[in-house]
Amino acid sequence: MPQFMYRGRDQSGQLRTGQRIALSVDELNDVLMKEGIIPIQIVAIQSPNIRWEKLKSWMQGKNVKLEELAVFFRQMQLLHSAGVSIIVAIKQLASYTRSCRLNQALLGVVGNLENGQNLTASMQNYPDVFSPLMINIVQIGENTGRLDQAFSHISQYIEFELTTKKQVKTAFRYPIFVLITIIVVFIILNIFVIPSFSRFYSGLQMPLPWETTLIIGVSHFFVEYGIYLSLLILLGVIILIRYTMTPAGSYHWHKIELRLPIVGRLLQHVFLIRFCQSLAIILNSGISLATGLTLAKNSMTNTYIKGQIAKMQEQIERGMTISQAIEKVALFTMMEIQILAVGESSGELSPALSYIANFHTQEIEFELKRISDIIGPVLLGLIAGVILILALGVYLPIWNMVNLVRA
């Protein structure tokens, strides 16, 4: 988005200047008027490297990476603990970051801070960079005078998210690579290799083994109808994607997703870790349980899980304890419900949630190891079976022909 420099006067007649990011001059004018600043001049900032910055921003994408946010909040915690002012700290970190989007957002936050806004209100102007969870934790930190702890809690949460995502990616990297390799080899064999053998064998006046007949038949079907099959699969994928974009479709798909063999259990662990850890951090930050549940719910990407958390909220609003509300939804085991009940009754709900999150982290490590142990041999067996069928299908007719010649 373009950046503008503005001059104006507030209600007391004091001159206000600064830089803001907005879609247009009119939008910035409206924003300033709402803040009680009457604009005198708004000028677009022209940079000599504007084309390069636009290209760089486009290549980096619209979203700021979690890694960059984790580094930013960790460094903010260190600088603030060392006594560096918020404005100076953000300016320094803005000059160091490689992300154009984060740099623009941080400069905008600095401009707002210099004009008298607090950090929470300044961050709220950039919802595509700072999530509601981050903003609420910062707000509590500002109100209690413990911003360094707020920054620490946010960086811990982001780092936990990154660790979980890394574990899942590591587990599925090898199987996905092998599956893609199998698909590519299958396509090459059916389009280029097997048809040449098929033409050779069609000239022989001799019966072919069933293995060879099967391979030639599959290759013929793939060559003749492969395009139509691909279009049909593509159409099915498009219809499925469009369906999952609807509220009902998203809910049903995410519910099925959690019941898939092998993958479903892993995903459920991931979502429960995210929910428990985020809620624990939120409660540690001083945010109320009602607001914390809303923030934790909004951090979920699974619509079905969101629906279950919404049911929990309804039960809590009716007067139930959190352990009683959790018992009404099919997300936690009885052991975990008992842990939460003990934590709630003793006023230690946040440590209880962290304990459950750590338990599911250990379960995820076990599940990932189990998946790797299962998928590896299965894929190797599948590859060996395909190679065996191909070898028999290609060479059995030759062996039969040699035997006929000898006879």
mmCIF file of C-alpha atoms in Angstrom:
data_model
loop_
_atom_site.group_PDB
_atom_site.id
_atom_site.type_symbol
_atom_site.label_atom_id
_atom_site.label_comp_id
_atom_site.label_asym_id
_atom_site.label_seq_id
_atom_site.Cartn_x
_atom_site.Cartn_y
_atom_site.Cartn_z
ATOM 1 C CA MET A 1 0.000 0.000 0.000
ATOM 2 C CA PRO A 2 1.200 3.579 -0.652
ATOM 3 C CA GLN A 3 2.676 5.632 2.159
ATOM 4 C CA PHE A 4 1.696 9.253 2.815
ATOM 5 C CA MET A 5 3.123 12.132 4.810
ATOM 6 C CA TYR A 6 0.540 14.362 6.448
ATOM 7 C CA ARG A 7 0.299 17.643 8.370
ATOM 8 C CA GLY A 8 -2.752 18.619 10.399
ATOM 9 C CA ARG A 9 -4.076 20.152 13.604
ATOM 10 C CA ASP A 10 -5.896 18.448 16.442
ATOM 11 C CA GLN A 11 -8.847 19.845 18.405
ATOM 12 C CA SER A 12 -6.542 21.889 20.635
ATOM 13 C CA GLY A 13 -4.927 23.488 17.568
ATOM 14 C CA GLN A 14 -1.624 21.672 18.010
ATOM 15 C CA LEU A 15 0.285 20.758 14.833
ATOM 16 C CA ARG A 16 0.462 17.030 14.113
ATOM 17 C CA THR A 17 2.711 15.439 11.477
ATOM 18 C CA GLY A 18 3.573 11.882 10.578
ATOM 19 C CA GLN A 19 3.547 9.075 8.054
ATOM 20 C CA ARG A 20 0.702 6.654 7.428
ATOM 21 C CA ILE A 21 -0.035 3.766 5.077
ATOM 22 C CA ALA A 22 -3.434 3.944 3.344
ATOM 23 C CA LEU A 23 -5.135 2.902 0.128
ATOM 24 C CA SER A 24 -5.713 6.513 -0.972
ATOM 25 C CA VAL A 25 -5.607 10.154 0.134
ATOM 26 C CA ASP A 26 -9.368 10.095 0.781
ATOM 27 C CA GLU A 27 -9.086 7.063 3.056
ATOM 28 C CA LEU A 28 -6.278 8.655 5.079
ATOM 29 C CA ASN A 29 -8.272 11.902 5.264
ATOM 30 C CA ASP A 30 -11.255 10.004 6.728
ATOM 31 C CA VAL A 31 -9.038 8.160 9.234
ATOM 32 C CA LEU A 32 -7.426 11.397 10.440
ATOM 33 C CA MET A 33 -10.811 13.138 10.781
ATOM 34 C CA LYS A 34 -12.102 10.251 12.921
ATOM 35 C CA GLU A 35 -9.037 10.645 15.164
ATOM 36 C CA GLY A 36 -9.804 14.345 15.630
ATOM 37 C CA ILE A 37 -7.024 15.595 13.336
ATOM 38 C CA ILE A 38 -7.974 18.106 10.627
ATOM 39 C CA PRO A 39 -5.617 17.479 7.658
ATOM 40 C CA ILE A 40 -3.810 20.477 6.187
ATOM 41 C CA GLN A 41 -1.647 18.585 3.717
ATOM 42 C CA ILE A 42 -1.385 14.942 2.606
ATOM 43 C CA VAL A 43 1.445 14.047 0.226
ATOM 44 C CA ALA A 44 2.348 10.640 -1.208
ATOM 45 C CA ILE A 45 5.925 9.665 -0.409
ATOM 46 C CA GLN A 46 7.807 8.974 -3.640
ATOM 47 C CA SER A 47 10.764 6.645 -3.253
ATOM 48 C CA PRO A 48 13.457 6.351 -5.976
ATOM 49 C CA ASN A 49 13.375 2.591 -5.485
ATOM 50 C CA ILE A 50 9.589 2.291 -5.472
ATOM 51 C CA ARG A 51 9.507 -0.206 -8.364
ATOM 52 C CA TRP A 52 12.080 -2.425 -6.698
ATOM 53 C CA GLU A 53 10.201 -2.226 -3.384
ATOM 54 C CA LYS A 54 6.925 -3.166 -5.103
ATOM 55 C CA LEU A 55 8.596 -6.115 -6.844
ATOM 56 C CA LYS A 56 10.245 -7.204 -3.595
ATOM 57 C CA SER A 57 6.944 -6.894 -1.717
ATOM 58 C CA TRP A 58 5.135 -8.916 -4.401
ATOM 59 C CA MET A 59 7.787 -11.658 -4.282
ATOM 60 C CA GLN A 60 7.559 -11.867 -0.487
ATOM 61 C CA GLY A 61 3.756 -12.049 -0.536
ATOM 62 C CA LYS A 62 1.129 -10.122 1.395
ATOM 63 C CA ASN A 63 1.446 -12.035 4.657
ATOM 64 C CA VAL A 64 4.282 -11.624 7.119
ATOM 65 C CA LYS A 65 5.991 -14.910 7.984
ATOM 66 C CA LEU A 66 5.610 -16.244 11.501
ATOM 67 C CA GLU A 67 9.407 -16.545 11.780
ATOM 68 C CA GLU A 68 9.767 -12.781 11.268
ATOM 69 C CA LEU A 69 7.096 -12.004 13.865
ATOM 70 C CA ALA A 70 8.715 -14.381 16.367
ATOM 71 C CA VAL A 71 12.076 -12.628 15.943
ATOM 72 C CA PHE A 72 10.418 -9.195 16.204
ATOM 73 C CA PHE A 73 8.572 -9.913 19.477
ATOM 74 C CA ARG A 74 11.566 -11.703 21.011
ATOM 75 C CA GLN A 75 13.810 -8.723 20.249
ATOM 76 C CA MET A 76 11.137 -6.302 21.480
ATOM 77 C CA GLN A 77 11.093 -8.166 24.797
ATOM 78 C CA LEU A 78 14.886 -7.906 25.102
ATOM 79 C CA LEU A 79 15.021 -4.210 24.141
ATOM 80 C CA HIS A 80 12.112 -3.236 26.400
ATOM 81 C CA SER A 81 13.611 -5.169 29.336
ATOM 82 C CA ALA A 82 16.887 -3.290 28.734
ATOM 83 C CA GLY A 83 15.069 0.052 29.101
ATOM 84 C CA VAL A 84 14.882 1.041 25.410
ATOM 85 C CA SER A 85 11.733 3.045 24.628
ATOM 86 C CA ILE A 86 9.036 1.439 22.471
ATOM 87 C CA ILE A 87 9.427 3.957 19.619
ATOM 88 C CA VAL A 88 13.222 3.610 19.451
ATOM 89 C CA ALA A 89 13.015 -0.197 19.662
ATOM 90 C CA ILE A 90 10.455 -0.485 16.852
ATOM 91 C CA LYS A 91 12.431 1.948 14.665
ATOM 92 C CA GLN A 92 15.584 -0.131 15.102
ATOM 93 C CA LEU A 93 13.821 -3.414 14.351
ATOM 94 C CA ALA A 94 12.048 -1.900 11.324
ATOM 95 C CA SER A 95 15.429 -1.003 9.826
ATOM 96 C CA TYR A 96 16.713 -4.568 10.327
ATOM 97 C CA THR A 97 13.761 -6.608 9.048
ATOM 98 C CA ARG A 98 13.923 -8.062 5.528
ATOM 99 C CA SER A 99 10.151 -8.124 5.091
ATOM 100 C CA CYS A 100 8.836 -5.079 3.220
ATOM 101 C CA ARG A 101 5.344 -5.647 4.617
ATOM 102 C CA LEU A 102 6.547 -5.832 8.222
ATOM 103 C CA ASN A 103 8.817 -2.817 7.677
ATOM 104 C CA GLN A 104 5.885 -0.730 6.395
ATOM 105 C CA ALA A 105 3.668 -1.832 9.273
ATOM 106 C CA LEU A 106 6.324 -1.030 11.894
ATOM 107 C CA LEU A 107 6.985 2.412 10.407
ATOM 108 C CA GLY A 108 3.245 3.044 10.455
ATOM 109 C CA VAL A 109 3.094 1.969 14.116
ATOM 110 C CA VAL A 110 5.960 4.359 14.927
ATOM 111 C CA GLY A 111 4.113 7.214 13.182
ATOM 112 C CA ASN A 112 0.979 6.514 15.194
ATOM 113 C CA LEU A 113 2.947 6.321 18.456
ATOM 114 C CA GLU A 114 4.604 9.661 17.731
ATOM 115 C CA ASN A 115 1.140 11.157 17.213
ATOM 116 C CA GLY A 116 0.009 10.083 20.663
ATOM 117 C CA GLN A 117 -1.642 6.718 20.063
ATOM 118 C CA ASN A 118 -0.829 3.819 22.355
ATOM 119 C CA LEU A 119 0.792 0.632 21.053
ATOM 120 C CA THR A 120 -2.459 -1.367 21.018
ATOM 121 C CA ALA A 121 -4.326 1.175 18.880
ATOM 122 C CA SER A 122 -1.311 1.528 16.570
ATOM 123 C CA MET A 123 -1.125 -2.240 15.995
ATOM 124 C CA GLN A 124 -4.882 -2.438 15.342
ATOM 125 C CA ASN A 125 -4.335 -0.434 12.129
ATOM 126 C CA TYR A 126 -2.489 -3.472 10.684
ATOM 127 C CA PRO A 127 -4.787 -6.497 11.209
ATOM 128 C CA ASP A 128 -3.100 -8.407 8.365
ATOM 129 C CA VAL A 129 0.189 -8.312 10.323
ATOM 130 C CA PHE A 130 -0.846 -8.426 13.985
ATOM 131 C CA SER A 131 -3.552 -10.933 14.926
ATOM 132 C CA PRO A 132 -6.296 -10.157 17.511
ATOM 133 C CA LEU A 133 -4.518 -12.507 19.933
ATOM 134 C CA MET A 134 -1.301 -10.465 19.716
ATOM 135 C CA ILE A 135 -3.180 -7.169 20.064
ATOM 136 C CA ASN A 136 -5.135 -8.336 23.125
ATOM 137 C CA ILE A 137 -1.996 -9.596 24.877
ATOM 138 C CA VAL A 138 -0.230 -6.285 24.149
ATOM 139 C CA GLN A 139 -3.262 -4.387 25.479
ATOM 140 C CA ILE A 140 -3.123 -6.309 28.773
ATOM 141 C CA GLY A 141 0.633 -5.700 28.924
ATOM 142 C CA GLU A 142 0.120 -1.955 28.444
ATOM 143 C CA ASN A 143 -2.634 -1.796 31.065
ATOM 144 C CA THR A 144 -0.597 -3.704 33.665
ATOM 145 C CA GLY A 145 2.775 -2.169 32.796
ATOM 146 C CA ARG A 146 4.226 -5.584 31.845
ATOM 147 C CA LEU A 147 4.845 -5.179 28.135
ATOM 148 C CA ASP A 148 8.053 -7.209 28.291
ATOM 149 C CA GLN A 149 6.049 -10.207 29.546
ATOM 150 C CA ALA A 150 3.437 -9.622 26.839
ATOM 151 C CA PHE A 151 6.130 -9.680 24.141
ATOM 152 C CA SER A 152 7.591 -12.831 25.700
ATOM 153 C CA HIS A 153 4.196 -14.587 25.720
ATOM 154 C CA ILE A 154 3.569 -13.723 22.068
ATOM 155 C CA SER A 155 7.007 -14.929 20.947
ATOM 156 C CA GLN A 156 6.533 -18.182 22.921
ATOM 157 C CA TYR A 157 3.190 -18.790 21.241
ATOM 158 C CA ILE A 158 4.563 -18.124 17.732
ATOM 159 C CA GLU A 159 7.615 -20.320 18.335
ATOM 160 C CA PHE A 160 5.339 -23.112 19.572
ATOM 161 C CA GLU A 161 3.260 -22.791 16.382
ATOM 162 C CA LEU A 162 6.407 -22.947 14.246
ATOM 163 C CA THR A 163 7.703 -26.034 16.067
ATOM 164 C CA THR A 164 4.405 -27.876 15.567
ATOM 165 C CA LYS A 165 4.252 -27.001 11.864
ATOM 166 C CA LYS A 166 7.877 -28.072 11.396
ATOM 167 C CA GLN A 167 7.185 -31.457 13.000
ATOM 168 C CA VAL A 168 4.229 -32.111 10.694
ATOM 169 C CA LYS A 169 6.140 -31.028 7.566
ATOM 170 C CA THR A 170 9.103 -33.225 8.505
ATOM 171 C CA ALA A 171 6.861 -36.251 8.985
ATOM 172 C CA PHE A 172 5.161 -35.960 5.600
ATOM 173 C CA ARG A 173 8.112 -34.773 3.495
ATOM 174 C CA TYR A 174 9.479 -38.245 2.735
ATOM 175 C CA PRO A 175 6.124 -39.959 1.976
ATOM 176 C CA ILE A 176 4.996 -37.087 -0.271
ATOM 177 C CA PHE A 177 8.310 -37.177 -2.157
ATOM 178 C CA VAL A 178 8.002 -40.940 -2.694
ATOM 179 C CA LEU A 179 4.367 -40.676 -3.827
ATOM 180 C CA ILE A 180 5.193 -37.907 -6.317
ATOM 181 C CA THR A 181 8.089 -40.007 -7.636
ATOM 182 C CA ILE A 182 5.777 -43.024 -8.080
ATOM 183 C CA ILE A 183 3.206 -40.911 -9.960
ATOM 184 C CA VAL A 184 5.863 -39.429 -12.284
ATOM 185 C CA VAL A 185 7.383 -42.869 -12.981
ATOM 186 C CA PHE A 186 3.899 -44.316 -13.599
ATOM 187 C CA ILE A 187 3.104 -41.582 -16.143
ATOM 188 C CA ILE A 188 6.448 -41.982 -17.965
ATOM 189 C CA LEU A 189 6.099 -45.777 -18.132
ATOM 190 C CA ASN A 190 2.520 -45.672 -19.432
ATOM 191 C CA ILE A 191 3.120 -42.953 -22.031
ATOM 192 C CA PHE A 192 6.592 -43.803 -23.378
ATOM 193 C CA VAL A 193 7.894 -47.215 -22.257
ATOM 194 C CA ILE A 194 4.976 -49.675 -22.249
ATOM 195 C CA PRO A 195 3.475 -48.553 -25.628
ATOM 196 C CA SER A 196 6.782 -49.420 -27.355
ATOM 197 C CA PHE A 197 6.702 -52.935 -25.855
ATOM 198 C CA SER A 198 3.013 -53.185 -26.765
ATOM 199 C CA ARG A 199 3.754 -52.486 -30.437
ATOM 200 C CA PHE A 200 6.515 -55.097 -30.389
ATOM 201 C CA TYR A 201 4.339 -57.790 -28.790
ATOM 202 C CA SER A 202 1.341 -57.051 -31.026
ATOM 203 C CA GLY A 203 3.367 -58.334 -33.998
ATOM 204 C CA LEU A 204 3.963 -61.687 -32.326
ATOM 205 C CA GLN A 205 1.475 -64.459 -33.024
ATOM 206 C CA MET A 206 1.499 -65.869 -29.513
ATOM 207 C CA PRO A 207 -0.669 -65.613 -26.391
ATOM 208 C CA LEU A 208 0.565 -63.111 -23.821
ATOM 209 C CA PRO A 209 0.721 -63.746 -20.051
ATOM 210 C CA TRP A 210 -1.994 -62.080 -17.953
ATOM 211 C CA GLU A 211 0.590 -59.777 -16.363
ATOM 212 C CA THR A 212 1.559 -58.405 -19.780
ATOM 213 C CA THR A 213 -2.076 -58.117 -20.876
ATOM 214 C CA LEU A 214 -2.888 -56.199 -17.690
ATOM 215 C CA ILE A 215 0.024 -53.778 -18.107
ATOM 216 C CA ILE A 216 -0.749 -53.149 -21.786
ATOM 217 C CA GLY A 217 -4.455 -52.655 -20.989
ATOM 218 C CA VAL A 218 -3.719 -50.118 -18.239
ATOM 219 C CA SER A 219 -1.277 -48.271 -20.498
ATOM 220 C CA HIS A 220 -3.774 -48.220 -23.383
ATOM 221 C CA PHE A 221 -6.528 -46.870 -21.105
ATOM 222 C CA PHE A 222 -4.177 -44.232 -19.679
ATOM 223 C CA VAL A 223 -3.011 -43.074 -23.134
ATOM 224 C CA GLU A 224 -6.503 -43.037 -24.676
ATOM 225 C CA TYR A 225 -8.502 -41.659 -21.768
ATOM 226 C CA GLY A 226 -5.839 -40.021 -19.587
ATOM 227 C CA ILE A 227 -6.834 -36.496 -20.616
ATOM 228 C CA TYR A 228 -10.511 -37.115 -19.845
ATOM 229 C CA LEU A 229 -9.604 -38.776 -16.549
ATOM 230 C CA SER A 230 -7.391 -35.815 -15.611
ATOM 231 C CA LEU A 231 -10.166 -33.356 -16.494
ATOM 232 C CA LEU A 232 -12.651 -35.382 -14.450
ATOM 233 C CA ILE A 233 -10.304 -35.403 -11.434
ATOM 234 C CA LEU A 234 -9.675 -31.655 -11.859
ATOM 235 C CA LEU A 235 -13.422 -31.000 -12.030
ATOM 236 C CA GLY A 236 -13.958 -33.082 -8.887
ATOM 237 C CA VAL A 237 -11.231 -31.167 -7.050
ATOM 238 C CA ILE A 238 -12.730 -27.810 -8.110
ATOM 239 C CA ILE A 239 -16.216 -28.882 -6.967
ATOM 240 C CA LEU A 240 -14.791 -30.107 -3.643
ATOM 241 C CA ILE A 241 -12.876 -26.847 -3.110
ATOM 242 C CA ARG A 242 -15.960 -24.762 -3.933
ATOM 243 C CA TYR A 243 -18.020 -26.875 -1.540
ATOM 244 C CA THR A 244 -15.487 -26.529 1.273
ATOM 245 C CA MET A 245 -15.621 -22.742 0.824
ATOM 246 C CA THR A 246 -19.245 -22.764 2.022
ATOM 247 C CA PRO A 247 -19.878 -22.778 5.811
ATOM 248 C CA ALA A 248 -21.611 -26.184 5.753
ATOM 249 C CA GLY A 249 -19.015 -27.687 3.397
ATOM 250 C CA SER A 250 -16.106 -26.395 5.455
ATOM 251 C CA TYR A 251 -17.649 -27.806 8.649
ATOM 252 C CA HIS A 252 -18.265 -31.273 7.161
ATOM 253 C CA TRP A 253 -14.868 -31.454 5.427
ATOM 254 C CA HIS A 254 -12.970 -30.465 8.562
ATOM 255 C CA LYS A 255 -14.968 -33.030 10.549
ATOM 256 C CA ILE A 256 -14.049 -35.747 8.012
ATOM 257 C CA GLU A 257 -10.441 -34.507 8.060
ATOM 258 C CA LEU A 258 -10.153 -35.366 11.758
ATOM 259 C CA ARG A 259 -11.449 -38.905 11.119
ATOM 260 C CA LEU A 260 -9.038 -39.793 8.314
ATOM 261 C CA PRO A 261 -6.863 -42.840 9.059
ATOM 262 C CA ILE A 262 -3.423 -41.977 10.481
ATOM 263 C CA VAL A 263 -3.617 -38.284 9.497
ATOM 264 C CA GLY A 264 -6.787 -37.549 11.505
ATOM 265 C CA ARG A 265 -5.266 -38.366 14.902
ATOM 266 C CA LEU A 266 -2.214 -36.279 14.075
ATOM 267 C CA LEU A 267 -4.324 -33.263 13.079
ATOM 268 C CA GLN A 268 -6.424 -33.565 16.224
ATOM 269 C CA HIS A 269 -3.266 -33.477 18.357
ATOM 270 C CA VAL A 270 -2.063 -30.384 16.458
ATOM 271 C CA PHE A 271 -5.326 -28.479 16.964
ATOM 272 C CA LEU A 272 -5.570 -29.396 20.657
ATOM 273 C CA ILE A 273 -1.974 -28.256 21.203
ATOM 274 C CA ARG A 274 -2.776 -24.957 19.506
ATOM 275 C CA PHE A 275 -5.949 -24.464 21.543
ATOM 276 C CA CYS A 276 -4.465 -25.382 24.941
ATOM 277 C CA GLN A 277 -1.199 -23.528 24.444
ATOM 278 C CA SER A 278 -2.821 -20.354 23.098
ATOM 279 C CA LEU A 279 -5.433 -20.334 25.894
ATOM 280 C CA ALA A 280 -2.715 -20.912 28.521
ATOM 281 C CA ILE A 281 -0.664 -17.989 27.187
ATOM 282 C CA ILE A 282 -3.766 -15.784 26.964
ATOM 283 C CA LEU A 283 -4.801 -16.525 30.558
ATOM 284 C CA ASN A 284 -1.213 -15.972 31.762
ATOM 285 C CA SER A 285 -1.347 -12.556 30.093
ATOM 286 C CA GLY A 286 -4.310 -11.556 32.275
ATOM 287 C CA ILE A 287 -7.072 -11.819 29.660
ATOM 288 C CA SER A 288 -10.441 -13.106 30.907
ATOM 289 C CA LEU A 289 -11.574 -16.656 30.132
ATOM 290 C CA ALA A 290 -14.490 -15.473 27.952
ATOM 291 C CA THR A 291 -12.241 -13.293 25.776
ATOM 292 C CA GLY A 292 -9.519 -15.947 25.848
ATOM 293 C CA LEU A 293 -11.844 -18.621 24.471
ATOM 294 C CA THR A 294 -12.874 -16.299 21.633
ATOM 295 C CA LEU A 295 -9.238 -15.549 20.759
ATOM 296 C CA ALA A 296 -8.252 -19.219 20.995
ATOM 297 C CA LYS A 297 -11.235 -20.166 18.829
ATOM 298 C CA ASN A 298 -10.262 -17.612 16.178
ATOM 299 C CA SER A 299 -6.725 -19.023 16.069
ATOM 300 C CA MET A 300 -8.141 -22.368 14.874
ATOM 301 C CA THR A 301 -8.177 -23.141 11.138
ATOM 302 C CA ASN A 302 -10.527 -26.114 11.515
ATOM 303 C CA THR A 303 -14.210 -25.082 11.346
ATOM 304 C CA TYR A 304 -15.378 -28.183 13.216
ATOM 305 C CA ILE A 305 -13.025 -27.454 16.141
ATOM 306 C CA LYS A 306 -14.249 -23.839 16.113
ATOM 307 C CA GLY A 307 -17.823 -25.090 16.383
ATOM 308 C CA GLN A 308 -16.936 -27.284 19.363
ATOM 309 C CA ILE A 309 -15.241 -24.355 21.136
ATOM 310 C CA ALA A 310 -18.325 -22.201 20.427
ATOM 311 C CA LYS A 311 -20.458 -24.879 22.138
ATOM 312 C CA MET A 312 -18.098 -24.732 25.124
ATOM 313 C CA GLN A 313 -18.550 -20.957 25.284
ATOM 314 C CA GLU A 314 -22.338 -21.330 25.282
ATOM 315 C CA GLN A 315 -22.166 -23.811 28.172
ATOM 316 C CA ILE A 316 -19.840 -21.531 30.177
ATOM 317 C CA GLU A 317 -22.162 -18.552 29.601
ATOM 318 C CA ARG A 318 -24.975 -20.657 31.093
ATOM 319 C CA GLY A 319 -22.985 -21.058 34.302
ATOM 320 C CA MET A 320 -20.973 -24.238 33.763
ATOM 321 C CA THR A 321 -17.300 -24.518 34.685
ATOM 322 C CA ILE A 322 -14.815 -24.977 31.845
ATOM 323 C CA SER A 323 -14.237 -28.629 32.784
ATOM 324 C CA GLN A 324 -18.008 -29.277 32.693
ATOM 325 C CA ALA A 325 -18.312 -27.476 29.348
ATOM 326 C CA ILE A 326 -15.420 -29.443 27.834
ATOM 327 C CA GLU A 327 -17.129 -32.659 28.899
ATOM 328 C CA LYS A 328 -20.037 -31.756 26.579
ATOM 329 C CA VAL A 329 -17.822 -31.743 23.454
ATOM 330 C CA ALA A 330 -15.915 -34.678 21.975
ATOM 331 C CA LEU A 331 -12.420 -33.199 22.016
ATOM 332 C CA PHE A 332 -10.753 -34.192 25.288
ATOM 333 C CA THR A 333 -10.311 -37.510 27.086
ATOM 334 C CA MET A 334 -11.654 -38.094 30.610
ATOM 335 C CA MET A 335 -8.107 -37.889 31.985
ATOM 336 C CA GLU A 336 -7.639 -34.424 30.446
ATOM 337 C CA ILE A 337 -11.044 -33.271 31.723
ATOM 338 C CA GLN A 338 -10.056 -34.342 35.249
ATOM 339 C CA ILE A 339 -6.748 -32.446 34.955
ATOM 340 C CA LEU A 340 -8.633 -29.308 33.896
ATOM 341 C CA ALA A 341 -11.151 -29.746 36.727
ATOM 342 C CA VAL A 342 -8.332 -29.942 39.304
ATOM 343 C CA GLY A 343 -6.552 -26.958 37.733
ATOM 344 C CA GLU A 344 -9.746 -24.906 37.680
ATOM 345 C CA SER A 345 -10.670 -25.677 41.299
ATOM 346 C CA SER A 346 -7.157 -24.795 42.509
ATOM 347 C CA GLY A 347 -6.898 -21.617 40.409
ATOM 348 C CA GLU A 348 -4.156 -23.155 38.251
ATOM 349 C CA LEU A 349 -6.039 -23.516 34.960
ATOM 350 C CA SER A 350 -3.208 -22.109 32.836
ATOM 351 C CA PRO A 351 -0.601 -24.676 34.060
ATOM 352 C CA ALA A 352 -3.175 -27.442 33.541
ATOM 353 C CA LEU A 353 -3.688 -26.331 29.930
ATOM 354 C CA SER A 354 0.090 -26.188 29.391
ATOM 355 C CA TYR A 355 0.397 -29.707 30.819
ATOM 356 C CA ILE A 356 -2.215 -31.022 28.358
ATOM 357 C CA ALA A 357 -0.487 -29.186 25.487
ATOM 358 C CA ASN A 358 2.845 -30.797 26.432
ATOM 359 C CA PHE A 359 1.137 -34.193 26.663
ATOM 360 C CA HIS A 360 -0.214 -33.821 23.119
ATOM 361 C CA THR A 361 3.227 -32.650 21.961
ATOM 362 C CA GLN A 362 4.682 -35.939 23.190
ATOM 363 C CA GLU A 363 1.802 -37.787 21.527
ATOM 364 C CA ILE A 364 2.530 -35.990 18.260
ATOM 365 C CA GLU A 365 6.177 -37.078 18.392
ATOM 366 C CA PHE A 366 5.040 -40.662 18.983
ATOM 367 C CA GLU A 367 2.466 -40.454 16.157
ATOM 368 C CA LEU A 368 5.017 -38.973 13.740
ATOM 369 C CA LYS A 369 7.465 -41.773 14.500
ATOM 370 C CA ARG A 370 4.686 -44.342 14.102
ATOM 371 C CA ILE A 371 3.581 -42.835 10.771
ATOM 372 C CA SER A 372 7.158 -42.812 9.478
ATOM 373 C CA ASP A 373 7.626 -46.431 10.583
ATOM 374 C CA ILE A 374 4.386 -47.498 8.844
ATOM 375 C CA ILE A 375 4.524 -45.434 5.655
ATOM 376 C CA GLY A 376 8.166 -46.207 4.839
ATOM 377 C CA PRO A 377 7.801 -50.013 4.530
ATOM 378 C CA VAL A 378 4.350 -49.698 2.879
ATOM 379 C CA LEU A 379 5.697 -47.404 0.170
ATOM 380 C CA LEU A 380 8.764 -49.574 -0.363
ATOM 381 C CA GLY A 381 6.520 -52.639 -0.657
ATOM 382 C CA LEU A 382 4.314 -50.788 -3.147
ATOM 383 C CA ILE A 383 7.328 -49.815 -5.250
ATOM 384 C CA ALA A 384 8.665 -53.381 -5.125
ATOM 385 C CA GLY A 385 5.259 -54.729 -6.209
ATOM 386 C CA VAL A 386 5.037 -52.323 -9.157
ATOM 387 C CA ILE A 387 8.581 -53.183 -10.265
ATOM 388 C CA LEU A 388 7.843 -56.914 -9.985
ATOM 389 C CA ILE A 389 4.652 -56.664 -12.079
ATOM 390 C CA LEU A 390 6.436 -54.543 -14.690
ATOM 391 C CA ALA A 391 9.363 -56.939 -14.861
ATOM 392 C CA LEU A 392 7.096 -59.972 -15.218
ATOM 393 C CA GLY A 393 4.844 -58.220 -17.719
ATOM 394 C CA VAL A 394 7.701 -57.096 -19.933
ATOM 395 C CA TYR A 395 9.999 -60.112 -19.805
ATOM 396 C CA LEU A 396 7.626 -63.095 -19.439
ATOM 397 C CA PRO A 397 6.645 -62.997 -23.159
ATOM 398 C CA ILE A 398 10.337 -62.926 -24.073
ATOM 399 C CA TRP A 399 11.049 -65.920 -21.841
ATOM 400 C CA ASN A 400 8.043 -67.769 -23.330
ATOM 401 C CA MET A 401 9.269 -66.990 -26.844
ATOM 402 C CA VAL A 402 12.772 -68.272 -26.004
ATOM 403 C CA ASN A 403 11.278 -71.479 -24.594
ATOM 404 C CA LEU A 404 9.201 -71.959 -27.784
ATOM 405 C CA VAL A 405 12.298 -71.504 -29.951
ATOM 406 C CA ARG A 406 14.218 -74.043 -27.850
ATOM 407 C CA ALA A 407 11.314 -76.487 -28.067
#
